[in-house]
Amino acid sequence: MSTPQTPGGSEAGDRIPQYVYGVTRSGASLPPDLAGLDDRPVSLIEDGGSAAAVVSDLPADRALGERADLVAHQRVLNALVDAGTVVLPFRFGAALADRGAVEKELLADNSERFEQVLDQLEGRVELRVKGTYVEDAVLREIMQNDPEVAELSQRLREVPADAADAVYYDRVRLGELIAQSMQRLRENDEQVLLDGAASAAEAFTRKTPAREEDVLDASFLVRADRRAAFEEAVEKLGQQHGDRIRIRLIGPLPPYDFVPEA
């Protein structure tokens, strides 16, 4: 029996909506048995150019957005990174009408730009460094280095329990002083950590700390042949500052932070 054809010569099976994880080199090898959303097989779509889309069939019977969908999206990209495959990762939720749309609307219209970005990412990994204060150690440091904080803290400790309401505004003031001191420390420590790690990286981007105790949250683009040197630099920072800052190295990761928004 012949395979049914859609107008324009495409097979009927090609009309299935496609979920797009990202873009890689044409002819790239995918990890064996790589599965995406709903455990559907992951494949490449090529249009004859230098780039290829990493896709799987889009679940048709439900909306996307479940936690399992996010996990599957990240799992596919992580597998490519772990295999050493250069990939331009897409944010969660990218989909097109069918394989033909991937070829024409995604690849054909953007092939030159994709090639440029893939060249920029070739042989490089994204590594993320997060630093968090050891709260007790930093509070002791603030007490030792800020006489006003130390004096006010000592005075409040001497206040009888039944007089706590009388010093309410002093407690508020103490909190403000500690927050200001911590902000000054954070600005200095963040720069120290950045300087220590960035020397072994090609580029970095920092994120705004989410919590008061967060010192640094930054992603670094590192050449694969410099990865060991970068990890050594981060380990050295941990040894130098570990009594007051917990430092974590995360990755390699899909290089989201070094893909141009356009």
Short mmCIF file of N, CA, C and O in Angstrom, two decimals, residues 169-222:
data_model
loop_
_atom_site.label_atom_id
_atom_site.label_comp_id
_atom_site.label_asym_id
_atom_site.label_seq_id
_atom_site.Cartn_x
_atom_site.Cartn_y
_atom_site.Cartn_z
N TYR A 169 11.37 50.27 68.53
CA TYR A 169 12.02 51.00 67.44
C TYR A 169 13.53 50.76 67.41
O TYR A 169 14.15 50.83 66.35
N ASP A 170 14.11 50.47 68.56
CA ASP A 170 15.52 50.10 68.58
C ASP A 170 15.74 48.77 67.85
O ASP A 170 16.74 48.60 67.14
N ARG A 171 14.82 47.84 68.02
CA ARG A 171 14.93 46.56 67.33
C ARG A 171 14.79 46.75 65.82
O ARG A 171 15.50 46.11 65.03
N VAL A 172 13.87 47.60 65.44
CA VAL A 172 13.71 47.90 64.01
C VAL A 172 14.99 48.52 63.46
O VAL A 172 15.48 48.16 62.38
N ARG A 173 15.56 49.46 64.24
CA ARG A 173 16.80 50.11 63.83
C ARG A 173 17.93 49.11 63.70
O ARG A 173 18.73 49.18 62.75
N LEU A 174 18.02 48.17 64.62
CA LEU A 174 19.06 47.16 64.55
C LEU A 174 18.92 46.33 63.27
O LEU A 174 19.92 46.05 62.60
N GLY A 175 17.71 45.95 62.96
CA GLY A 175 17.49 45.19 61.73
C GLY A 175 17.92 45.97 60.50
O GLY A 175 18.50 45.41 59.57
N GLU A 176 17.62 47.27 60.48
CA GLU A 176 18.01 48.10 59.34
C GLU A 176 19.53 48.20 59.23
O GLU A 176 20.09 48.12 58.13
N LEU A 177 20.19 48.38 60.37
CA LEU A 177 21.64 48.49 60.35
C LEU A 177 22.30 47.20 59.87
O LEU A 177 23.26 47.23 59.09
N ILE A 178 21.78 46.07 60.33
CA ILE A 178 22.34 44.78 59.89
C ILE A 178 22.13 44.59 58.40
O ILE A 178 23.03 44.14 57.67
N ALA A 179 20.94 44.95 57.90
CA ALA A 179 20.66 44.81 56.47
C ALA A 179 21.59 45.69 55.64
O ALA A 179 22.08 45.28 54.58
N GLN A 180 21.86 46.91 56.13
CA GLN A 180 22.76 47.80 55.40
C GLN A 180 24.18 47.26 55.39
O GLN A 180 24.87 47.30 54.35
N SER A 181 24.62 46.74 56.53
CA SER A 181 25.96 46.17 56.61
C SER A 181 26.08 44.95 55.70
O SER A 181 27.10 44.76 55.01
N MET A 182 25.04 44.13 55.68
CA MET A 182 25.07 42.93 54.83
C MET A 182 25.09 43.31 53.36
O MET A 182 25.76 42.66 52.56
N GLN A 183 24.37 44.38 53.00
CA GLN A 183 24.39 44.82 51.61
C GLN A 183 25.79 45.27 51.19
O GLN A 183 26.25 44.95 50.09
N ARG A 184 26.48 45.98 52.07
CA ARG A 184 27.85 46.41 51.74
C ARG A 184 28.77 45.21 51.61
O ARG A 184 29.60 45.15 50.70
N LEU A 185 28.62 44.25 52.53
CA LEU A 185 29.42 43.04 52.44
C LEU A 185 29.13 42.29 51.14
O LEU A 185 30.04 41.81 50.46
N ARG A 186 27.84 42.18 50.80
CA ARG A 186 27.45 41.42 49.61
C ARG A 186 28.07 42.03 48.36
O ARG A 186 28.57 41.31 47.49
N GLU A 187 28.02 43.35 48.25
CA GLU A 187 28.57 44.00 47.06
C GLU A 187 30.05 43.71 46.92
O GLU A 187 30.54 43.43 45.82
N ASN A 188 30.77 43.74 48.01
CA ASN A 188 32.20 43.46 47.98
C ASN A 188 32.46 41.98 47.70
O ASN A 188 33.29 41.62 46.85
N ASP A 189 31.76 41.11 48.42
CA ASP A 189 32.00 39.67 48.27
C ASP A 189 31.59 39.18 46.88
O ASP A 189 32.25 38.30 46.31
N GLU A 190 30.50 39.72 46.34
CA GLU A 190 30.08 39.32 45.01
C GLU A 190 31.18 39.62 43.99
O GLU A 190 31.50 38.79 43.13
N GLN A 191 31.78 40.80 44.09
CA GLN A 191 32.83 41.16 43.15
C GLN A 191 34.05 40.27 43.32
O GLN A 191 34.69 39.88 42.33
N VAL A 192 34.38 39.95 44.56
CA VAL A 192 35.53 39.08 44.81
C VAL A 192 35.31 37.71 44.17
O VAL A 192 36.21 37.14 43.52
N LEU A 193 34.13 37.14 44.35
CA LEU A 193 33.83 35.84 43.77
C LEU A 193 33.81 35.90 42.24
O LEU A 193 34.32 35.01 41.56
N LEU A 194 33.21 36.96 41.71
CA LEU A 194 33.18 37.12 40.25
C LEU A 194 34.60 37.20 39.68
O LEU A 194 34.92 36.52 38.70
N ASP A 195 35.44 38.02 40.30
CA ASP A 195 36.80 38.18 39.81
C ASP A 195 37.56 36.86 39.87
O ASP A 195 38.34 36.53 38.97
N GLY A 196 37.32 36.09 40.93
CA GLY A 196 38.04 34.83 41.09
C GLY A 196 37.65 33.78 40.07
O GLY A 196 38.48 32.97 39.65
N ALA A 197 36.38 33.78 39.66
CA ALA A 197 35.91 32.77 38.72
C ALA A 197 36.04 33.23 37.26
O ALA A 197 36.33 32.43 36.37
N ALA A 198 35.83 34.52 37.02
CA ALA A 198 35.77 35.01 35.64
C ALA A 198 37.10 34.91 34.91
O ALA A 198 37.12 34.89 33.67
N SER A 199 38.19 34.83 35.64
CA SER A 199 39.50 34.77 34.98
C SER A 199 39.64 33.52 34.12
O SER A 199 40.45 33.49 33.18
N ALA A 200 38.88 32.47 34.42
CA ALA A 200 38.95 31.22 33.66
C ALA A 200 37.77 31.05 32.71
O ALA A 200 37.58 29.98 32.14
N ALA A 201 36.97 32.11 32.53
CA ALA A 201 35.78 32.04 31.67
C ALA A 201 35.88 33.04 30.53
O ALA A 201 36.64 34.00 30.59
N GLU A 202 35.10 32.79 29.48
CA GLU A 202 35.06 33.72 28.36
C GLU A 202 34.07 34.85 28.58
O GLU A 202 34.25 35.95 28.07
N ALA A 203 33.00 34.56 29.31
CA ALA A 203 31.96 35.56 29.55
C ALA A 203 31.18 35.14 30.78
O ALA A 203 31.23 33.98 31.20
N PHE A 204 30.48 36.10 31.37
CA PHE A 204 29.61 35.76 32.50
C PHE A 204 28.42 36.69 32.50
O PHE A 204 28.43 37.78 31.91
N THR A 205 27.37 36.25 33.16
CA THR A 205 26.19 37.08 33.39
C THR A 205 25.72 36.82 34.81
O THR A 205 25.66 35.67 35.24
N ARG A 206 25.44 37.90 35.52
CA ARG A 206 25.02 37.75 36.92
C ARG A 206 23.52 37.96 37.03
O ARG A 206 22.92 38.71 36.26
N LYS A 207 22.93 37.30 38.01
CA LYS A 207 21.51 37.43 38.29
C LYS A 207 21.34 38.18 39.61
O LYS A 207 22.22 38.14 40.47
N THR A 208 20.21 38.83 39.78
CA THR A 208 19.93 39.53 41.03
C THR A 208 19.69 38.51 42.13
O THR A 208 18.88 37.59 41.96
N PRO A 209 20.41 38.61 43.26
CA PRO A 209 20.19 37.65 44.36
C PRO A 209 18.74 37.61 44.78
O PRO A 209 18.08 38.64 44.92
N ALA A 210 18.23 36.39 44.96
CA ALA A 210 16.81 36.22 45.28
C ALA A 210 16.53 36.39 46.77
O ALA A 210 15.42 36.76 47.16
N ARG A 211 17.54 36.11 47.60
CA ARG A 211 17.35 36.17 49.05
C ARG A 211 18.42 37.04 49.68
O ARG A 211 19.48 37.26 49.10
N GLU A 212 18.13 37.51 50.89
CA GLU A 212 19.08 38.38 51.58
C GLU A 212 20.42 37.69 51.80
O GLU A 212 21.47 38.33 51.74
N GLU A 213 20.39 36.38 52.01
CA GLU A 213 21.63 35.65 52.30
C GLU A 213 22.40 35.25 51.05
O GLU A 213 23.51 34.72 51.14
N ASP A 214 21.83 35.49 49.86
CA ASP A 214 22.52 35.13 48.62
C ASP A 214 23.58 36.17 48.29
O ASP A 214 23.31 37.37 48.29
N VAL A 215 24.77 35.70 48.00
CA VAL A 215 25.89 36.58 47.67
C VAL A 215 26.06 36.70 46.16
O VAL A 215 26.20 37.79 45.62
N LEU A 216 26.05 35.56 45.50
CA LEU A 216 26.33 35.52 44.07
C LEU A 216 25.47 34.46 43.40
O LEU A 216 25.30 33.35 43.92
N ASP A 217 24.95 34.80 42.24
CA ASP A 217 24.29 33.84 41.36
C ASP A 217 24.68 34.26 39.95
O ASP A 217 24.14 35.22 39.41
N ALA A 218 25.65 33.57 39.36
CA ALA A 218 26.18 33.98 38.07
C ALA A 218 26.43 32.76 37.19
O ALA A 218 26.77 31.68 37.69
N SER A 219 26.23 32.95 35.90
CA SER A 219 26.52 31.91 34.92
C SER A 219 27.75 32.32 34.12
O SER A 219 27.92 33.50 33.78
N PHE A 220 28.57 31.33 33.79
CA PHE A 220 29.83 31.57 33.09
C PHE A 220 29.89 30.70 31.83
O PHE A 220 29.51 29.54 31.86
N LEU A 221 30.35 31.30 30.75
CA LEU A 221 30.59 30.56 29.52
C LEU A 221 32.06 30.17 29.51
O LEU A 221 32.94 31.04 29.52
N VAL A 222 32.32 28.86 29.49
CA VAL A 222 33.67 28.35 29.68
C VAL A 222 34.04 27.43 28.52
O VAL A 222 33.24 26.55 28.15
#
